[in-house]
Amino acid sequence: MDWHIHTRIVLFNHLFNINKLIPTLSNFNLPIKSALDTYDIIPPISNSNGVFTYSSTNTNVATVNGNTVTLKQSGYYSITATQAETDFYASSTITSPETFVSKIIPTITFNPPSSFKVNDPPFDLLTTSNIKSLFVSSDTFVS
């Protein structure tokens, strides 16, 4: 009896597509601030080490340069954080809850002259303020 052993070699030519992991992004909140404030963004928590970039959802209210936010005026805005792709993780985004920027509460201080009399020469009111200010007399017959 003649036994023949046959060997069959099958080659597979198959491309496997391995997906990258999706980063888990969380804890992305913005501080409560007033118009004209600036602050540095605290990045969201992530299990990826990809670099973050940021953008504003309302550039009339808030602009972003790097990781610094400048608040331009009162209104609502959010910041979107986009994490770059790495060798093992895909790119991902997270948007902060919408935040309200309040108007500036004016603070004006000045030291009035200690004494003045009718017909004294004009004097300047020296002030410090967090806003532009203009003084107007409530009685133009007096001053």
mmCIF file with all atom_site columns, C-alpha atoms in Angstrom:
data_model
loop_
_atom_site.group_PDB
_atom_site.id
_atom_site.type_symbol
_atom_site.label_atom_id
_atom_site.label_alt_id
_atom_site.label_comp_id
_atom_site.label_asym_id
_atom_site.label_entity_id
_atom_site.label_seq_id
_atom_site.pdbx_PDB_ins_code
_atom_site.Cartn_x
_atom_site.Cartn_y
_atom_site.Cartn_z
_atom_site.occupancy
_atom_site.B_iso_or_equiv
_atom_site.pdbx_formal_charge
_atom_site.auth_seq_id
_atom_site.auth_comp_id
_atom_site.auth_asym_id
_atom_site.auth_atom_id
_atom_site.pdbx_PDB_model_num
ATOM 1   C CA . MET A 1 1   ? 0.000   0.000   0.000  1.00 0.00 ? 1   MET A CA 1
ATOM 2   C CA . ASP A 1 2   ? 1.362   3.256   -1.068 1.00 0.00 ? 2   ASP A CA 1
ATOM 3   C CA . TRP A 1 3   ? 0.730   6.150   1.240  1.00 0.00 ? 3   TRP A CA 1
ATOM 4   C CA . HIS A 1 4   ? 1.066   9.612   -0.095 1.00 0.00 ? 4   HIS A CA 1
ATOM 5   C CA . ILE A 1 5   ? 1.227   12.479  2.260  1.00 0.00 ? 5   ILE A CA 1
ATOM 6   C CA . HIS A 1 6   ? 0.056   15.677  0.777  1.00 0.00 ? 6   HIS A CA 1
ATOM 7   C CA . THR A 1 7   ? 0.841   18.953  2.374  1.00 0.00 ? 7   THR A CA 1
ATOM 8   C CA . ARG A 1 8   ? -1.230  21.920  1.532  1.00 0.00 ? 8   ARG A CA 1
ATOM 9   C CA . ILE A 1 9   ? 0.087   25.338  2.361  1.00 0.00 ? 9   ILE A CA 1
ATOM 10  C CA . VAL A 1 10  ? -2.421  28.125  2.288  1.00 0.00 ? 10  VAL A CA 1
ATOM 11  C CA . LEU A 1 11  ? -1.199  31.646  2.471  1.00 0.00 ? 11  LEU A CA 1
ATOM 12  C CA . PHE A 1 12  ? -3.477  34.349  3.729  1.00 0.00 ? 12  PHE A CA 1
ATOM 13  C CA . ASN A 1 13  ? -3.010  37.778  2.371  1.00 0.00 ? 13  ASN A CA 1
ATOM 14  C CA . HIS A 1 14  ? -5.275  39.816  4.589  1.00 0.00 ? 14  HIS A CA 1
ATOM 15  C CA . LEU A 1 15  ? -4.898  43.346  5.800  1.00 0.00 ? 15  LEU A CA 1
ATOM 16  C CA . PHE A 1 16  ? -5.944  43.821  9.397  1.00 0.00 ? 16  PHE A CA 1
ATOM 17  C CA . ASN A 1 17  ? -7.249  47.204  10.398 1.00 0.00 ? 17  ASN A CA 1
ATOM 18  C CA . ILE A 1 18  ? -6.493  47.921  14.032 1.00 0.00 ? 18  ILE A CA 1
ATOM 19  C CA . ASN A 1 19  ? -8.413  50.889  15.367 1.00 0.00 ? 19  ASN A CA 1
ATOM 20  C CA . LYS A 1 20  ? -6.850  53.313  17.776 1.00 0.00 ? 20  LYS A CA 1
ATOM 21  C CA . LEU A 1 21  ? -8.272  53.699  21.246 1.00 0.00 ? 21  LEU A CA 1
ATOM 22  C CA . ILE A 1 22  ? -10.664 56.559  21.902 1.00 0.00 ? 22  ILE A CA 1
ATOM 23  C CA . PRO A 1 23  ? -9.426  58.836  24.716 1.00 0.00 ? 23  PRO A CA 1
ATOM 24  C CA . THR A 1 24  ? -11.639 59.293  27.743 1.00 0.00 ? 24  THR A CA 1
ATOM 25  C CA . LEU A 1 25  ? -11.974 63.045  28.335 1.00 0.00 ? 25  LEU A CA 1
ATOM 26  C CA . SER A 1 26  ? -13.653 64.490  31.430 1.00 0.00 ? 26  SER A CA 1
ATOM 27  C CA . ASN A 1 27  ? -13.619 67.291  33.999 1.00 0.00 ? 27  ASN A CA 1
ATOM 28  C CA . PHE A 1 28  ? -13.553 70.236  31.614 1.00 0.00 ? 28  PHE A CA 1
ATOM 29  C CA . ASN A 1 29  ? -15.091 73.250  33.325 1.00 0.00 ? 29  ASN A CA 1
ATOM 30  C CA . LEU A 1 30  ? -14.480 76.967  33.014 1.00 0.00 ? 30  LEU A CA 1
ATOM 31  C CA . PRO A 1 31  ? -14.094 79.518  35.821 1.00 0.00 ? 31  PRO A CA 1
ATOM 32  C CA . ILE A 1 32  ? -16.668 82.248  36.418 1.00 0.00 ? 32  ILE A CA 1
ATOM 33  C CA . LYS A 1 33  ? -15.105 85.532  35.307 1.00 0.00 ? 33  LYS A CA 1
ATOM 34  C CA . SER A 1 34  ? -15.992 89.064  34.252 1.00 0.00 ? 34  SER A CA 1
ATOM 35  C CA . ALA A 1 35  ? -15.488 90.816  30.924 1.00 0.00 ? 35  ALA A CA 1
ATOM 36  C CA . LEU A 1 36  ? -11.867 91.872  30.242 1.00 0.00 ? 36  LEU A CA 1
ATOM 37  C CA . ASP A 1 37  ? -10.480 89.098  32.478 1.00 0.00 ? 37  ASP A CA 1
ATOM 38  C CA . THR A 1 38  ? -7.942  86.573  31.182 1.00 0.00 ? 38  THR A CA 1
ATOM 39  C CA . TYR A 1 39  ? -7.146  83.120  32.502 1.00 0.00 ? 39  TYR A CA 1
ATOM 40  C CA . ASP A 1 40  ? -5.223  79.965  31.613 1.00 0.00 ? 40  ASP A CA 1
ATOM 41  C CA . ILE A 1 41  ? -7.242  76.877  30.705 1.00 0.00 ? 41  ILE A CA 1
ATOM 42  C CA . ILE A 1 42  ? -6.937  73.866  32.995 1.00 0.00 ? 42  ILE A CA 1
ATOM 43  C CA . PRO A 1 43  ? -6.922  70.950  30.527 1.00 0.00 ? 43  PRO A CA 1
ATOM 44  C CA . PRO A 1 44  ? -9.485  68.154  30.779 1.00 0.00 ? 44  PRO A CA 1
ATOM 45  C CA . ILE A 1 45  ? -8.520  64.859  32.366 1.00 0.00 ? 45  ILE A CA 1
ATOM 46  C CA . SER A 1 46  ? -7.517  62.285  29.717 1.00 0.00 ? 46  SER A CA 1
ATOM 47  C CA . ASN A 1 47  ? -6.024  58.808  29.504 1.00 0.00 ? 47  ASN A CA 1
ATOM 48  C CA . SER A 1 48  ? -4.076  59.889  26.384 1.00 0.00 ? 48  SER A CA 1
ATOM 49  C CA . ASN A 1 49  ? -0.954  62.037  26.337 1.00 0.00 ? 49  ASN A CA 1
ATOM 50  C CA . GLY A 1 50  ? -1.948  63.862  23.135 1.00 0.00 ? 50  GLY A CA 1
ATOM 51  C CA . VAL A 1 51  ? -1.478  67.640  23.061 1.00 0.00 ? 51  VAL A CA 1
ATOM 52  C CA . PHE A 1 52  ? -4.576  69.823  23.520 1.00 0.00 ? 52  PHE A CA 1
ATOM 53  C CA . THR A 1 53  ? -5.619  72.774  21.367 1.00 0.00 ? 53  THR A CA 1
ATOM 54  C CA . TYR A 1 54  ? -8.518  75.037  22.283 1.00 0.00 ? 54  TYR A CA 1
ATOM 55  C CA . SER A 1 55  ? -11.140 77.139  20.505 1.00 0.00 ? 55  SER A CA 1
ATOM 56  C CA . SER A 1 56  ? -14.014 79.373  21.573 1.00 0.00 ? 56  SER A CA 1
ATOM 57  C CA . THR A 1 57  ? -17.608 78.765  20.531 1.00 0.00 ? 57  THR A CA 1
ATOM 58  C CA . ASN A 1 58  ? -18.294 82.531  20.652 1.00 0.00 ? 58  ASN A CA 1
ATOM 59  C CA . THR A 1 59  ? -15.342 84.704  19.675 1.00 0.00 ? 59  THR A CA 1
ATOM 60  C CA . ASN A 1 60  ? -17.384 87.873  20.299 1.00 0.00 ? 60  ASN A CA 1
ATOM 61  C CA . VAL A 1 61  ? -17.260 86.970  24.009 1.00 0.00 ? 61  VAL A CA 1
ATOM 62  C CA . ALA A 1 62  ? -14.059 84.928  24.424 1.00 0.00 ? 62  ALA A CA 1
ATOM 63  C CA . THR A 1 63  ? -10.935 84.357  22.343 1.00 0.00 ? 63  THR A CA 1
ATOM 64  C CA . VAL A 1 64  ? -8.223  81.742  22.844 1.00 0.00 ? 64  VAL A CA 1
ATOM 65  C CA . ASN A 1 65  ? -4.505  82.126  22.218 1.00 0.00 ? 65  ASN A CA 1
ATOM 66  C CA . GLY A 1 66  ? -2.631  78.934  23.078 1.00 0.00 ? 66  GLY A CA 1
ATOM 67  C CA . ASN A 1 67  ? -4.162  78.020  26.428 1.00 0.00 ? 67  ASN A CA 1
ATOM 68  C CA . THR A 1 68  ? -5.023  81.607  27.483 1.00 0.00 ? 68  THR A CA 1
ATOM 69  C CA . VAL A 1 69  ? -8.616  82.844  27.288 1.00 0.00 ? 69  VAL A CA 1
ATOM 70  C CA . THR A 1 70  ? -9.389  86.563  26.962 1.00 0.00 ? 70  THR A CA 1
ATOM 71  C CA . LEU A 1 71  ? -12.928 87.607  27.813 1.00 0.00 ? 71  LEU A CA 1
ATOM 72  C CA . LYS A 1 72  ? -13.961 90.518  25.613 1.00 0.00 ? 72  LYS A CA 1
ATOM 73  C CA . GLN A 1 73  ? -17.510 91.289  26.711 1.00 0.00 ? 73  GLN A CA 1
ATOM 74  C CA . SER A 1 74  ? -20.534 90.007  28.573 1.00 0.00 ? 74  SER A CA 1
ATOM 75  C CA . GLY A 1 75  ? -22.281 86.948  27.107 1.00 0.00 ? 75  GLY A CA 1
ATOM 76  C CA . TYR A 1 76  ? -22.234 83.163  26.840 1.00 0.00 ? 76  TYR A CA 1
ATOM 77  C CA . TYR A 1 77  ? -19.401 80.988  25.520 1.00 0.00 ? 77  TYR A CA 1
ATOM 78  C CA . SER A 1 78  ? -17.886 77.516  25.736 1.00 0.00 ? 78  SER A CA 1
ATOM 79  C CA . ILE A 1 79  ? -14.398 76.247  25.019 1.00 0.00 ? 79  ILE A CA 1
ATOM 80  C CA . THR A 1 80  ? -13.772 73.172  22.883 1.00 0.00 ? 80  THR A CA 1
ATOM 81  C CA . ALA A 1 81  ? -10.651 71.157  23.719 1.00 0.00 ? 81  ALA A CA 1
ATOM 82  C CA . THR A 1 82  ? -9.294  68.960  20.920 1.00 0.00 ? 82  THR A CA 1
ATOM 83  C CA . GLN A 1 83  ? -6.728  66.341  21.847 1.00 0.00 ? 83  GLN A CA 1
ATOM 84  C CA . ALA A 1 84  ? -4.275  65.352  19.122 1.00 0.00 ? 84  ALA A CA 1
ATOM 85  C CA . GLU A 1 85  ? -3.912  61.800  17.866 1.00 0.00 ? 85  GLU A CA 1
ATOM 86  C CA . THR A 1 86  ? -1.024  59.704  19.239 1.00 0.00 ? 86  THR A CA 1
ATOM 87  C CA . ASP A 1 87  ? 0.430   56.323  18.259 1.00 0.00 ? 87  ASP A CA 1
ATOM 88  C CA . PHE A 1 88  ? -2.224  54.495  20.291 1.00 0.00 ? 88  PHE A CA 1
ATOM 89  C CA . TYR A 1 89  ? -5.079  57.002  20.687 1.00 0.00 ? 89  TYR A CA 1
ATOM 90  C CA . ALA A 1 90  ? -7.322  58.710  18.155 1.00 0.00 ? 90  ALA A CA 1
ATOM 91  C CA . SER A 1 91  ? -8.045  62.432  18.308 1.00 0.00 ? 91  SER A CA 1
ATOM 92  C CA . SER A 1 92  ? -10.984 63.452  20.474 1.00 0.00 ? 92  SER A CA 1
ATOM 93  C CA . THR A 1 93  ? -12.841 66.578  21.593 1.00 0.00 ? 93  THR A CA 1
ATOM 94  C CA . ILE A 1 94  ? -14.750 67.778  24.611 1.00 0.00 ? 94  ILE A CA 1
ATOM 95  C CA . THR A 1 95  ? -16.696 71.020  24.993 1.00 0.00 ? 95  THR A CA 1
ATOM 96  C CA . SER A 1 96  ? -17.091 72.764  28.333 1.00 0.00 ? 96  SER A CA 1
ATOM 97  C CA . PRO A 1 97  ? -20.518 73.618  29.706 1.00 0.00 ? 97  PRO A CA 1
ATOM 98  C CA . GLU A 1 98  ? -21.710 77.018  28.501 1.00 0.00 ? 98  GLU A CA 1
ATOM 99  C CA . THR A 1 99  ? -20.452 79.763  30.821 1.00 0.00 ? 99  THR A CA 1
ATOM 100 C CA . PHE A 1 100 ? -21.702 83.316  31.317 1.00 0.00 ? 100 PHE A CA 1
ATOM 101 C CA . VAL A 1 101 ? -19.289 86.256  31.369 1.00 0.00 ? 101 VAL A CA 1
ATOM 102 C CA . SER A 1 102 ? -20.652 89.010  33.595 1.00 0.00 ? 102 SER A CA 1
ATOM 103 C CA . LYS A 1 103 ? -20.265 92.707  33.032 1.00 0.00 ? 103 LYS A CA 1
ATOM 104 C CA . ILE A 1 104 ? -17.517 94.485  34.904 1.00 0.00 ? 104 ILE A CA 1
ATOM 105 C CA . ILE A 1 105 ? -18.499 95.872  38.284 1.00 0.00 ? 105 ILE A CA 1
ATOM 106 C CA . PRO A 1 106 ? -16.996 99.353  38.252 1.00 0.00 ? 106 PRO A CA 1
ATOM 107 C CA . THR A 1 107 ? -14.635 100.327 41.016 1.00 0.00 ? 107 THR A CA 1
ATOM 108 C CA . ILE A 1 108 ? -13.767 103.999 41.145 1.00 0.00 ? 108 ILE A CA 1
ATOM 109 C CA . THR A 1 109 ? -11.734 105.640 43.870 1.00 0.00 ? 109 THR A CA 1
ATOM 110 C CA . PHE A 1 110 ? -10.532 109.195 44.141 1.00 0.00 ? 110 PHE A CA 1
ATOM 111 C CA . ASN A 1 111 ? -9.300  111.595 46.765 1.00 0.00 ? 111 ASN A CA 1
ATOM 112 C CA . PRO A 1 112 ? -11.215 114.852 46.589 1.00 0.00 ? 112 PRO A CA 1
ATOM 113 C CA . PRO A 1 113 ? -9.391  118.000 47.587 1.00 0.00 ? 113 PRO A CA 1
ATOM 114 C CA . SER A 1 114 ? -9.401  118.494 51.326 1.00 0.00 ? 114 SER A CA 1
ATOM 115 C CA . SER A 1 115 ? -10.803 121.994 51.043 1.00 0.00 ? 115 SER A CA 1
ATOM 116 C CA . PHE A 1 116 ? -11.924 124.271 48.294 1.00 0.00 ? 116 PHE A CA 1
ATOM 117 C CA . LYS A 1 117 ? -13.730 127.582 48.074 1.00 0.00 ? 117 LYS A CA 1
ATOM 118 C CA . VAL A 1 118 ? -15.827 129.397 45.560 1.00 0.00 ? 118 VAL A CA 1
ATOM 119 C CA . ASN A 1 119 ? -13.657 130.974 42.870 1.00 0.00 ? 119 ASN A CA 1
ATOM 120 C CA . ASP A 1 120 ? -10.706 128.643 43.576 1.00 0.00 ? 120 ASP A CA 1
ATOM 121 C CA . PRO A 1 121 ? -8.882  127.670 40.385 1.00 0.00 ? 121 PRO A CA 1
ATOM 122 C CA . PRO A 1 122 ? -9.990  124.448 38.669 1.00 0.00 ? 122 PRO A CA 1
ATOM 123 C CA . PHE A 1 123 ? -8.490  121.218 39.933 1.00 0.00 ? 123 PHE A CA 1
ATOM 124 C CA . ASP A 1 124 ? -8.160  117.678 38.617 1.00 0.00 ? 124 ASP A CA 1
ATOM 125 C CA . LEU A 1 125 ? -9.819  114.705 40.251 1.00 0.00 ? 125 LEU A CA 1
ATOM 126 C CA . LEU A 1 126 ? -7.204  111.972 40.357 1.00 0.00 ? 126 LEU A CA 1
ATOM 127 C CA . THR A 1 127 ? -8.854  108.581 40.093 1.00 0.00 ? 127 THR A CA 1
ATOM 128 C CA . THR A 1 128 ? -8.125  104.921 39.875 1.00 0.00 ? 128 THR A CA 1
ATOM 129 C CA . SER A 1 129 ? -10.615 102.700 38.088 1.00 0.00 ? 129 SER A CA 1
ATOM 130 C CA . ASN A 1 130 ? -10.972 99.360  36.362 1.00 0.00 ? 130 ASN A CA 1
ATOM 131 C CA . ILE A 1 131 ? -13.027 101.028 33.601 1.00 0.00 ? 131 ILE A CA 1
ATOM 132 C CA . LYS A 1 132 ? -12.875 104.257 31.615 1.00 0.00 ? 132 LYS A CA 1
ATOM 133 C CA . SER A 1 133 ? -14.691 106.937 33.558 1.00 0.00 ? 133 SER A CA 1
ATOM 134 C CA . LEU A 1 134 ? -15.937 110.443 33.066 1.00 0.00 ? 134 LEU A CA 1
ATOM 135 C CA . PHE A 1 135 ? -17.036 112.723 35.883 1.00 0.00 ? 135 PHE A CA 1
ATOM 136 C CA . VAL A 1 136 ? -19.996 114.987 35.360 1.00 0.00 ? 136 VAL A CA 1
ATOM 137 C CA . SER A 1 137 ? -21.253 117.495 37.871 1.00 0.00 ? 137 SER A CA 1
ATOM 138 C CA . SER A 1 138 ? -24.754 116.988 39.182 1.00 0.00 ? 138 SER A CA 1
ATOM 139 C CA . ASP A 1 139 ? -25.052 120.780 39.523 1.00 0.00 ? 139 ASP A CA 1
ATOM 140 C CA . THR A 1 140 ? -23.322 122.711 36.748 1.00 0.00 ? 140 THR A CA 1
ATOM 141 C CA . PHE A 1 141 ? -24.025 126.024 38.512 1.00 0.00 ? 141 PHE A CA 1
ATOM 142 C CA . VAL A 1 142 ? -21.748 124.950 41.345 1.00 0.00 ? 142 VAL A CA 1
ATOM 143 C CA . SER A 1 143 ? -18.989 123.153 39.475 1.00 0.00 ? 143 SER A CA 1
#
